[in-house]
Coordinates of C-alpha atoms (C1' of nucleotides) in Angstrom, one line a residue:
Chain Y
M1 CA -69.2 141.3 -119.5
W2 CA -70.9 138.6 -117.5
L3 CA -74.1 140.7 -117.6
T4 CA -74.8 139.2 -121.0
A5 CA -75.3 135.9 -119.3
F6 CA -78.5 137.3 -117.8
P7 CA -81.8 136.8 -119.7
E8 CA -82.9 140.1 -121.4
G9 CA -85.3 141.1 -118.7
E10 CA -82.9 140.3 -115.9
Q11 CA -80.2 142.7 -117.2
V12 CA -82.1 145.7 -115.9
R13 CA -82.4 144.2 -112.4
A14 CA -78.8 143.2 -112.4
A15 CA -77.7 146.6 -113.5
S16 CA -79.8 148.3 -110.8
F17 CA -78.5 145.9 -108.3
L18 CA -74.9 146.9 -109.3
A19 CA -75.9 150.5 -109.0
L20 CA -77.0 149.9 -105.5
V21 CA -73.9 148.0 -104.5
F22 CA -71.6 150.6 -106.1
W23 CA -73.7 153.6 -105.2
R24 CA -71.0 155.5 -103.4
P25 CA -68.4 155.2 -106.1
I26 CA -70.9 156.1 -108.8
R27 CA -71.9 159.2 -106.9
F28 CA -68.3 160.2 -106.7
H29 CA -67.6 159.6 -110.3
R30 CA -70.6 161.7 -111.2
A31 CA -69.3 164.6 -109.2
A32 CA -65.8 164.3 -110.6
R33 CA -66.7 163.4 -114.1
F34 CA -64.8 166.4 -115.5
L35 CA -61.6 165.0 -114.2
P36 CA -59.6 162.4 -116.0
A37 CA -59.8 159.0 -114.3
D38 CA -56.2 159.2 -113.0
S39 CA -56.8 162.4 -111.2
E40 CA -59.8 161.2 -109.2
I41 CA -57.6 159.9 -106.4
L42 CA -55.5 163.1 -106.4
A43 CA -58.4 165.5 -105.9
M44 CA -60.7 165.5 -103.0
R45 CA -63.6 167.5 -101.6
L46 CA -63.2 168.0 -97.9
S47 CA -67.0 167.6 -97.4
R48 CA -66.7 164.0 -98.6
Y49 CA -63.3 163.2 -97.2
F50 CA -62.5 161.5 -93.9
M51 CA -60.3 163.8 -92.0
P52 CA -61.3 164.0 -88.4
I53 CA -59.4 167.1 -87.1
L54 CA -59.3 168.0 -83.5
K55 CA -59.3 171.5 -82.0
E56 CA -57.5 170.4 -78.9
P57 CA -54.8 167.8 -78.7
P58 CA -55.6 164.5 -76.8
R59 CA -54.1 164.4 -73.4
E60 CA -51.7 161.6 -74.0
A61 CA -49.8 163.4 -76.8
E62 CA -46.7 165.1 -75.5
I63 CA -44.4 165.8 -78.3
V64 CA -45.2 168.0 -81.2
S65 CA -45.4 165.5 -84.0
H66 CA -47.7 163.2 -82.0
R67 CA -50.0 166.1 -81.1
L68 CA -50.1 167.5 -84.7
M69 CA -50.7 164.1 -86.2
L70 CA -53.6 163.4 -83.9
R71 CA -55.0 166.9 -84.3
A72 CA -54.7 166.7 -88.1
G73 CA -56.6 163.4 -88.1
M74 CA -53.7 161.5 -89.6
M75 CA -53.7 158.6 -87.3
R76 CA -55.4 157.0 -84.3
Q77 CA -53.8 155.1 -81.5
E78 CA -55.1 151.6 -81.0
A79 CA -52.7 150.4 -78.3
A80 CA -49.4 151.6 -76.8
G81 CA -47.1 152.1 -79.8
I82 CA -49.7 150.8 -82.3
Y83 CA -51.5 153.2 -84.7
A84 CA -54.0 153.1 -87.4
F85 CA -53.2 155.4 -90.3
L86 CA -56.2 157.5 -91.3
P87 CA -56.5 158.7 -94.9
L88 CA -54.5 161.9 -94.5
G89 CA -51.7 160.1 -92.7
L90 CA -51.7 157.3 -95.2
R91 CA -51.2 159.7 -98.1
V92 CA -48.1 161.1 -96.5
L93 CA -46.8 157.6 -95.6
N94 CA -47.3 156.5 -99.1
K95 CA -45.5 159.5 -100.6
I96 CA -42.6 158.9 -98.3
S97 CA -42.5 155.2 -99.2
D98 CA -42.6 156.1 -102.9
I99 CA -39.6 158.3 -102.7
V100 CA -37.7 155.7 -100.7
R101 CA -38.6 153.1 -103.3
E102 CA -37.6 155.3 -106.2
E103 CA -34.2 156.0 -104.7
Q104 CA -33.7 152.3 -103.8
N105 CA -34.5 151.3 -107.4
R106 CA -32.3 154.0 -108.8
S107 CA -29.4 152.6 -106.9
G108 CA -30.0 149.1 -108.3
A109 CA -31.8 147.5 -105.4
I110 CA -34.7 145.2 -106.3
E111 CA -38.0 145.2 -104.4
L112 CA -39.7 142.1 -103.2
L113 CA -42.0 141.5 -100.2
M114 CA -41.4 139.2 -97.3
P115 CA -44.2 138.3 -94.8
T116 CA -44.6 139.8 -91.4
M117 CA -44.8 136.4 -89.8
Q118 CA -41.8 134.2 -89.7
P119 CA -41.0 130.6 -88.5
A120 CA -38.8 130.4 -85.3
D121 CA -36.6 127.8 -86.9
L122 CA -35.1 130.3 -89.2
W123 CA -34.0 132.4 -86.2
R124 CA -32.7 129.3 -84.5
E125 CA -30.2 128.8 -87.4
S126 CA -28.7 132.2 -86.8
G127 CA -28.8 131.9 -83.1
R128 CA -30.9 135.0 -82.7
Y129 CA -34.1 133.3 -81.6
D130 CA -32.6 133.2 -78.1
A131 CA -30.4 136.2 -78.4
Y132 CA -33.1 138.7 -79.5
G133 CA -34.9 138.7 -76.1
K134 CA -38.3 140.0 -75.2
E135 CA -38.4 142.6 -77.9
M136 CA -39.4 139.9 -80.3
L137 CA -43.0 139.1 -80.3
R138 CA -43.4 135.3 -80.2
I139 CA -46.5 133.5 -81.2
K140 CA -47.7 129.9 -81.5
D141 CA -49.9 128.9 -84.3
R142 CA -52.7 126.4 -83.9
H143 CA -50.3 123.5 -84.4
E144 CA -48.2 124.8 -81.5
R145 CA -45.4 125.8 -84.0
D146 CA -43.2 128.6 -82.8
M147 CA -43.7 131.7 -85.0
L148 CA -42.7 135.3 -84.6
F149 CA -43.7 138.7 -85.9
G150 CA -40.6 139.9 -87.7
P151 CA -38.6 142.6 -86.1
T152 CA -36.2 142.5 -89.1
N153 CA -35.5 140.2 -92.0
E154 CA -31.8 139.2 -92.2
E155 CA -32.6 135.5 -91.6
M156 CA -35.4 135.3 -94.1
I157 CA -33.6 137.1 -96.9
T158 CA -30.6 134.9 -96.3
E159 CA -32.8 131.9 -96.6
I160 CA -34.3 133.2 -99.9
F161 CA -30.9 134.0 -101.2
R162 CA -29.3 130.7 -100.4
A163 CA -32.2 128.8 -102.0
Y164 CA -31.5 130.3 -105.4
V165 CA -28.1 132.0 -105.7
R166 CA -25.0 129.8 -106.1
S167 CA -22.6 131.8 -108.3
Y168 CA -20.5 134.9 -107.9
K169 CA -21.9 135.7 -111.4
D170 CA -25.2 136.6 -109.8
L171 CA -23.6 139.2 -107.6
P172 CA -23.8 141.9 -106.5
L173 CA -27.4 141.6 -105.4
N174 CA -29.4 144.0 -103.2
L175 CA -33.0 142.9 -102.3
Y176 CA -35.3 145.1 -100.3
H177 CA -38.9 145.4 -99.1
I178 CA -41.1 147.9 -97.4
Q179 CA -43.0 146.0 -94.7
W180 CA -44.4 146.3 -91.2
K181 CA -42.2 145.3 -88.4
F182 CA -42.9 144.6 -84.8
R183 CA -40.6 145.2 -81.9
D184 CA -42.1 144.9 -78.5
E185 CA -40.4 147.9 -77.0
V186 CA -40.3 148.1 -73.2
R187 CA -41.6 151.6 -73.4
P188 CA -43.1 152.8 -76.7
R189 CA -43.4 156.6 -76.7
F190 CA -43.6 159.7 -78.7
G191 CA -46.3 158.5 -81.1
L192 CA -44.8 157.2 -84.3
M193 CA -41.3 158.0 -83.3
R194 CA -41.0 154.9 -81.2
G195 CA -43.9 152.7 -82.0
R196 CA -44.0 148.9 -81.6
E197 CA -45.4 148.3 -85.0
F198 CA -43.7 150.4 -87.7
L199 CA -43.1 150.5 -91.4
M200 CA -39.6 149.8 -92.4
K201 CA -37.7 149.7 -95.7
D202 CA -35.0 147.1 -95.2
A203 CA -32.5 146.3 -97.9
Y204 CA -30.0 143.5 -97.9
S205 CA -26.9 143.4 -100.0
F206 CA -24.9 140.3 -101.1
D207 CA -21.4 140.4 -102.4
V208 CA -18.6 137.9 -103.1
D209 CA -16.0 139.8 -101.1
Q210 CA -15.5 142.7 -98.8
A211 CA -14.5 145.1 -101.5
G212 CA -17.8 144.4 -103.3
A213 CA -19.7 144.8 -100.1
E214 CA -18.2 148.2 -99.5
H215 CA -19.3 149.3 -102.9
S216 CA -22.8 148.0 -102.1
Y217 CA -22.6 149.9 -98.8
N218 CA -21.7 153.1 -100.6
K219 CA -24.6 152.7 -103.0
M220 CA -27.0 152.7 -100.1
F221 CA -25.1 155.5 -98.5
V222 CA -25.6 157.7 -101.6
A223 CA -29.2 156.5 -102.1
Y224 CA -29.9 157.6 -98.5
L225 CA -28.4 161.0 -98.9
R226 CA -30.6 161.5 -102.0
T227 CA -33.7 160.1 -100.3
F228 CA -33.6 162.3 -97.3
A229 CA -32.8 165.4 -99.4
R230 CA -35.9 164.6 -101.5
L231 CA -38.0 164.4 -98.4
G232 CA -37.0 168.0 -97.6
L233 CA -34.6 167.0 -94.8
K234 CA -31.0 167.8 -94.0
S235 CA -29.5 164.4 -93.1
I236 CA -26.1 163.8 -91.6
P237 CA -24.4 160.4 -91.7
M238 CA -22.8 159.6 -88.3
R239 CA -20.6 156.7 -87.5
A240 CA -22.6 154.3 -85.4
D241 CA -22.3 151.5 -83.0
T242 CA -23.3 148.3 -84.8
G243 CA -25.5 147.1 -81.9
P244 CA -27.2 143.7 -81.8
I245 CA -27.3 143.3 -85.6
G246 CA -23.5 143.0 -85.5
G247 CA -20.8 144.0 -88.0
N248 CA -18.1 146.5 -88.2
L249 CA -19.1 149.4 -90.6
S250 CA -22.2 151.3 -89.8
H251 CA -23.7 154.8 -90.1
E252 CA -26.8 156.4 -88.7
F253 CA -28.5 159.1 -90.7
I254 CA -29.6 161.8 -88.4
I255 CA -31.8 164.7 -89.3
L256 CA -31.7 167.9 -87.3
A257 CA -34.8 168.9 -85.4
D258 CA -35.0 171.0 -82.2
T259 CA -37.2 168.4 -80.6
G260 CA -35.0 165.5 -81.6
E261 CA -34.4 162.8 -79.1
S262 CA -30.6 162.6 -79.3
E263 CA -27.9 165.2 -78.9
V264 CA -25.6 165.5 -82.0
F265 CA -22.3 167.2 -82.8
C266 CA -21.1 167.9 -86.2
H267 CA -19.1 170.2 -88.6
K268 CA -21.1 173.0 -90.0
D269 CA -20.2 172.1 -93.6
F270 CA -22.6 169.2 -93.5
L271 CA -25.5 171.7 -93.5
D272 CA -24.8 173.0 -97.0
R273 CA -23.1 170.1 -98.7
A274 CA -24.6 169.3 -102.1
T275 CA -26.7 166.2 -102.5
P276 CA -25.4 163.7 -105.0
P277 CA -27.1 164.3 -108.3
E278 CA -29.9 162.3 -109.8
D279 CA -27.6 160.9 -112.6
V280 CA -24.9 159.7 -110.2
N281 CA -23.5 156.5 -111.7
F282 CA -24.0 153.8 -109.0
D283 CA -21.7 151.4 -110.8
D284 CA -18.8 153.8 -110.6
R285 CA -17.0 152.5 -107.5
A286 CA -14.5 155.4 -107.4
A287 CA -17.2 158.1 -107.8
L288 CA -19.3 156.6 -104.9
K289 CA -16.2 156.2 -102.8
T290 CA -15.4 159.9 -103.3
I291 CA -18.9 160.8 -102.2
F292 CA -18.7 158.6 -99.2
D293 CA -15.3 160.0 -98.2
T294 CA -16.6 163.6 -98.6
W295 CA -19.5 162.9 -96.4
T296 CA -17.5 161.1 -93.7
S297 CA -14.3 163.1 -93.6
Q298 CA -15.6 165.7 -91.1
Y299 CA -16.7 165.3 -87.5
A300 CA -20.2 164.1 -86.9
A301 CA -21.4 162.0 -83.9
T302 CA -24.3 161.4 -81.7
S303 CA -23.8 161.7 -77.9
D304 CA -23.2 157.9 -77.7
M305 CA -20.1 158.1 -80.0
H306 CA -19.1 161.7 -79.1
D307 CA -15.5 162.4 -78.7
A308 CA -15.1 165.9 -77.1
A309 CA -11.4 166.0 -77.9
A310 CA -11.9 165.3 -81.6
F311 CA -14.8 167.8 -81.7
A312 CA -12.6 170.5 -80.2
Q313 CA -10.4 170.2 -83.3
V314 CA -13.3 171.5 -85.4
P315 CA -12.9 175.3 -85.7
A316 CA -15.1 177.0 -83.2
D317 CA -17.2 178.8 -85.8
K318 CA -17.8 175.5 -87.5
Q319 CA -19.0 173.6 -84.4
V320 CA -22.6 172.6 -84.5
S321 CA -24.2 171.0 -81.5
A322 CA -27.9 170.3 -82.0
R323 CA -30.6 167.8 -81.5
G324 CA -31.4 165.1 -84.0
I325 CA -33.6 162.2 -85.0
E326 CA -32.3 158.9 -86.4
V327 CA -34.1 158.2 -89.6
G328 CA -31.9 155.6 -91.3
H329 CA -29.2 153.1 -90.3
I330 CA -26.9 151.1 -92.6
F331 CA -24.6 148.2 -91.6
Y332 CA -22.0 146.1 -93.2
F333 CA -21.8 142.8 -91.2
G334 CA -19.7 140.5 -93.4
T335 CA -20.6 136.8 -93.1
K336 CA -22.4 137.0 -89.7
Y337 CA -25.5 135.4 -91.2
S338 CA -24.2 133.8 -94.4
E339 CA -21.8 131.6 -92.4
P340 CA -24.2 130.0 -89.9
M341 CA -27.0 129.8 -92.5
K342 CA -24.7 128.6 -95.3
A343 CA -25.4 131.2 -97.9
V344 CA -22.4 130.5 -100.1
V345 CA -21.5 131.1 -103.8
A346 CA -19.0 129.6 -106.1
T347 CA -16.0 132.0 -106.6
G348 CA -15.0 130.8 -110.0
Q349 CA -11.6 129.8 -108.7
G350 CA -12.7 126.6 -107.2
G351 CA -14.7 126.3 -104.0
D352 CA -17.5 128.3 -102.3
V353 CA -17.4 131.3 -100.0
P354 CA -20.0 132.7 -97.6
V355 CA -21.4 135.9 -99.0
H356 CA -20.6 139.3 -97.5
M357 CA -23.8 141.1 -96.5
G358 CA -25.1 144.4 -95.4
S359 CA -28.5 145.6 -94.2
Y360 CA -30.0 149.1 -94.7
G361 CA -33.0 150.4 -92.9
I362 CA -35.2 153.5 -93.3
G363 CA -38.4 153.9 -91.3
P364 CA -41.1 155.6 -93.4
S365 CA -43.6 155.7 -90.5
R366 CA -41.0 157.3 -88.2
L367 CA -40.2 159.7 -91.0
V368 CA -43.8 161.0 -91.0
A369 CA -43.2 162.1 -87.5
A370 CA -39.6 163.1 -88.0
I371 CA -40.5 165.5 -90.9
I372 CA -43.2 167.1 -88.7
E373 CA -40.6 167.5 -85.9
A374 CA -38.3 169.2 -88.3
S375 CA -41.0 171.3 -90.0
H376 CA -43.8 172.9 -88.1
D377 CA -44.9 176.1 -86.4
E378 CA -47.5 177.3 -83.9
A379 CA -50.3 176.9 -86.4
G380 CA -49.5 173.3 -87.4
I381 CA -47.5 171.2 -89.9
I382 CA -45.4 172.6 -92.7
W383 CA -45.1 169.8 -95.2
P384 CA -42.3 169.8 -97.7
E385 CA -44.0 169.7 -101.1
A386 CA -42.7 166.2 -101.9
V387 CA -44.6 164.5 -99.1
A388 CA -47.6 166.9 -98.5
P389 CA -50.9 164.9 -98.5
F390 CA -52.2 167.5 -100.9
K391 CA -50.1 170.1 -102.6
V392 CA -52.8 172.7 -102.8
G393 CA -55.8 173.6 -100.8
V394 CA -58.7 175.5 -102.4
L395 CA -60.6 177.4 -99.7
N396 CA -64.1 178.6 -100.4
L397 CA -64.3 181.5 -98.0
K398 CA -68.1 182.0 -98.5
Q399 CA -69.7 178.6 -98.9
G400 CA -73.1 179.0 -100.7
D401 CA -72.0 182.1 -102.7
A402 CA -72.5 181.3 -106.4
A403 CA -69.4 183.2 -107.6
T404 CA -67.0 181.8 -105.1
G405 CA -68.4 178.3 -105.6
A406 CA -68.0 178.5 -109.4
A407 CA -64.4 179.9 -109.1
C408 CA -63.5 177.1 -106.6
E409 CA -64.9 174.5 -108.8
D410 CA -62.9 175.8 -111.8
L411 CA -59.7 175.8 -109.8
Y412 CA -60.4 172.4 -108.2
R413 CA -61.1 170.8 -111.6
G414 CA -58.3 172.7 -113.3
L415 CA -55.7 171.6 -110.8
G416 CA -57.0 168.0 -110.7
A417 CA -56.9 167.8 -114.4
K418 CA -53.2 168.7 -114.4
G419 CA -52.5 165.9 -111.9
I420 CA -52.1 168.2 -108.9
D421 CA -53.1 166.8 -105.5
V422 CA -55.7 169.3 -104.4
L423 CA -58.0 169.4 -101.4
Y424 CA -61.1 171.6 -101.9
D425 CA -62.5 172.9 -98.6
D426 CA -66.2 173.1 -99.6
T427 CA -67.4 172.7 -96.0
D428 CA -69.9 175.0 -94.3
K429 CA -67.2 176.3 -91.9
G430 CA -66.4 179.9 -91.6
A431 CA -63.4 181.4 -93.3
G432 CA -61.3 181.5 -90.1
A433 CA -61.9 177.8 -89.4
K434 CA -60.8 177.0 -93.0
F435 CA -57.6 179.0 -92.7
A436 CA -56.8 177.2 -89.4
T437 CA -57.5 173.8 -90.8
A438 CA -55.4 174.4 -93.9
D439 CA -52.5 175.6 -91.8
L440 CA -52.9 172.7 -89.3
I441 CA -52.7 170.0 -92.0
G442 CA -49.8 171.9 -93.6
L443 CA -50.9 172.3 -97.2
P444 CA -48.0 174.0 -99.0
Y445 CA -50.2 176.2 -101.1
Q446 CA -53.6 177.6 -100.2
V447 CA -55.8 179.4 -102.6
M448 CA -58.3 181.6 -100.8
V449 CA -61.4 182.3 -102.9
G450 CA -63.7 184.9 -101.4
P451 CA -66.1 187.6 -102.5
R452 CA -63.8 190.4 -101.6
G453 CA -61.0 189.3 -103.9
L454 CA -63.3 187.9 -106.6
A455 CA -64.9 191.4 -106.9
E456 CA -61.6 192.4 -108.5
G457 CA -61.2 189.1 -110.3
K458 CA -58.5 188.0 -107.8
V459 CA -57.8 185.0 -105.5
E460 CA -55.1 184.9 -102.9
V461 CA -52.4 182.3 -103.0
K462 CA -50.7 181.7 -99.7
N463 CA -47.4 179.9 -99.2
R464 CA -47.6 177.9 -96.0
K465 CA -43.9 177.8 -95.4
T466 CA -43.1 181.5 -95.9
G467 CA -46.5 182.8 -95.0
S468 CA -46.4 185.1 -98.0
K469 CA -49.7 185.9 -99.7
E470 CA -50.2 187.1 -103.3
L471 CA -53.3 188.3 -105.1
M472 CA -53.7 187.1 -108.6
S473 CA -56.3 186.0 -111.1
P474 CA -57.6 182.5 -110.9
A475 CA -55.9 181.7 -114.2
A476 CA -52.6 183.0 -112.9
A477 CA -53.0 180.9 -109.8
L478 CA -53.7 177.8 -111.9
D479 CA -50.6 178.5 -114.0
L480 CA -48.4 179.1 -110.9
L481 CA -49.5 175.9 -109.1
T482 CA -49.3 173.6 -112.2
R483 CA -46.0 174.9 -113.3
Chain B
rC1 C1' -38.1 146.7 -65.8
rG2 C1' -37.6 150.7 -61.6
rG3 C1' -40.0 155.6 -60.3
rG4 C1' -44.2 159.0 -61.0
rG5 C1' -49.1 160.2 -62.9
rC6 C1' -53.8 159.6 -65.2
rA7 C1' -58.8 157.0 -66.4
rU8 C1' -66.0 161.0 -65.8
rA9 C1' -70.2 162.4 -73.2
rG10 C1' -66.5 162.3 -79.6
rC11 C1' -62.2 165.9 -77.6
rG12 C1' -60.4 169.0 -73.4
rC13 C1' -61.8 169.2 -68.3
rA14 C1' -64.6 170.2 -63.2
rG15 C1' -66.9 167.2 -59.5
rU16 C1' -63.5 162.7 -55.5
rC17 C1' -60.6 165.5 -49.9
rU18 C1' -66.1 166.1 -46.9
rG19 C1' -70.8 159.6 -50.1
rG20 C1' -77.1 161.9 -51.4
rU21 C1' -80.7 161.9 -58.8
rA22 C1' -73.4 163.7 -63.1
rG23 C1' -71.7 169.2 -64.9
rC24 C1' -68.9 172.9 -68.1
rG25 C1' -66.4 174.3 -72.8
rC26 C1' -65.6 172.6 -77.7
rG27 C1' -67.7 169.3 -81.2
rU28 C1' -72.4 166.9 -83.2
rC29 C1' -77.8 167.4 -84.7
rU30 C1' -82.4 170.9 -85.9
rG31 C1' -84.0 175.9 -87.2
rG32 C1' -82.5 180.8 -88.2
rU33 C1' -79.0 184.9 -88.9
rU34 C1' -74.0 184.9 -90.8
rU35 C1' -69.3 184.4 -93.9
rG36 C1' -61.4 187.2 -95.4
rG37 C1' -58.1 184.3 -89.4
rG38 C1' -61.2 178.6 -85.2
rA39 C1' -69.1 183.4 -86.1
rC40 C1' -74.0 184.3 -83.4
rC41 C1' -79.0 183.1 -81.3
rA42 C1' -82.6 179.4 -80.0
rG43 C1' -83.4 174.3 -79.2
rA44 C1' -81.8 169.0 -78.9
rA45 C1' -79.2 164.5 -78.6
rG46 C1' -75.2 162.1 -76.2
rG47 C1' -72.2 159.2 -70.1
rU48 C1' -73.7 151.3 -66.9
rC49 C1' -68.1 157.8 -64.2
rG50 C1' -61.9 152.0 -67.1
rC51 C1' -63.2 146.7 -65.1
rA52 C1' -64.4 143.4 -60.9
rG53 C1' -65.4 142.8 -56.0
rG54 C1' -66.3 145.1 -51.1
rU55 C1' -68.3 148.9 -47.2
rU56 C1' -73.0 151.6 -46.9
rC57 C1' -80.0 152.8 -46.7
rG58 C1' -77.2 155.1 -50.8
rA59 C1' -70.6 155.0 -54.2
rA60 C1' -67.8 158.9 -59.8
rU61 C1' -66.6 159.9 -54.5
rC62 C1' -64.4 155.3 -49.3
rC63 C1' -61.6 150.1 -49.4
rU64 C1' -59.2 145.8 -52.2
rG65 C1' -57.7 143.7 -56.7
rC66 C1' -57.1 144.1 -61.9
rU67 C1' -56.6 146.5 -66.7
rG68 C1' -55.3 150.4 -70.0
rC69 C1' -52.7 154.8 -71.2
rC70 C1' -49.0 158.8 -70.4
rC71 C1' -44.3 160.8 -68.4
rC72 C1' -38.9 160.2 -66.3
rG73 C1' -34.9 156.6 -66.2
rA74 C1' -32.3 152.1 -68.2
rC75 C1' -32.8 149.9 -73.6
rC76 C1' -33.7 150.7 -79.0
rA77 C1' -35.3 151.7 -86.5

RNA sequence: CGGGGCAUAGCGCAGUCUGGUAGCGCGUCUGGUUUGGGACCAGAAGGUCGCAGGUUCGAAUCCUGCUGCCCCGACCA
């Protein structure tokens, strides 16, 4: 548009200047011009991607998710407990965050975004500036004002709430954000599992009374069950200690993984209980209460809360003791913050009351690691389809061969055009190396395109999870993978 | 914060005890031959040995201090 402001002769120079500046994107567009615009970010040629895989795991990585994330080129450590997400890791993180977001929205929670930096004064109001201890990273700005890198956001959300909401008519309200947190752990470890900087979805509910707050709690409870199920995980809610955040109703959501950091005990029925359906009515108090009761009626506890006598009441063939990873935590804490911070609403019956609050956390960055812990084998990661960085890998087993090249291009473009996330391994590597890479980064479906199969008009589709391989025509593969 | 360990090329490691011109594998680059489970041959590039001091004719190696990272424990999304 503003090009027209150039004198005639200048337009050419301006245009070529732009071409220079945007040379890389233009080159990409040219190569991908058969794809609709929206698909360009979904489809990727490995030869042009940034995915620095490692054959050997770096020495510092001890646990499997940490090793595999480093080997798959998903992240890079920059300091103890602090990681850069590389492109492959970011794709997974974003897919997890999107699912978390969808389920929060479905439950009626509303997204906003609070800053990572917070003024200390807010925390002095709640009394937590002194109480939180050294885990809170404290900073002074240039004017010597006390600031902090937020470890959580109860104070700030309460400040926002009290600034605008005055009436019971505006309740219930649940506000959430997905933002980086910083907790200066004494001993960060296990890669993303216990980092110092981590991504957290934290939601905060506001209700006029305890009954309302319990309904809000149940909404999150159900949303969490759905979220973890969609991420391909079996989650088990376990009664939890309320810890430093305070309150009196709290559950941890634990997923089972052999390498999990805590020991858990539960009733076997948890493992095949049906996930609440997509169309569950979040406004139906009784229905949500029923789901909550069903999911909390049987024994489930981490070693901290374990009661051996109660566990012994579970029939022997139903006793499960396993290892687990905490991936979510929900709290109801009443008026712990609303009272000191004066977040009050008119009740409609004369007078104000402090609102009843709850907070609800899920760590998407920890989930990246937790999913790997729960789903991997000797060869590498086995991504659940919903969070895989790419759903399909197209492997050209004989790079430079005209026939395999053409078949791969067709599949690559065909999948991309249908909106499938596809990674096309068009590198010079040998077939074996490509198999190893595809398995390492855990692509759910891998299409092997080589001269041997192509001679009979076939490609091979491999399922990463089951290991099954099937020969079929490229058209059948396209059909299968876009279904 | 207590205890233990590590730091040498992009990654994994040897060399340190017993001081004497810094090595191996993988990866990278060039050329060629290859191509269905981490190919082969030939050649090449790449390191102030974590940092600072000290001892010595000479330090990756010995001494002192510091920093970073990992593991176990206590603590935690």
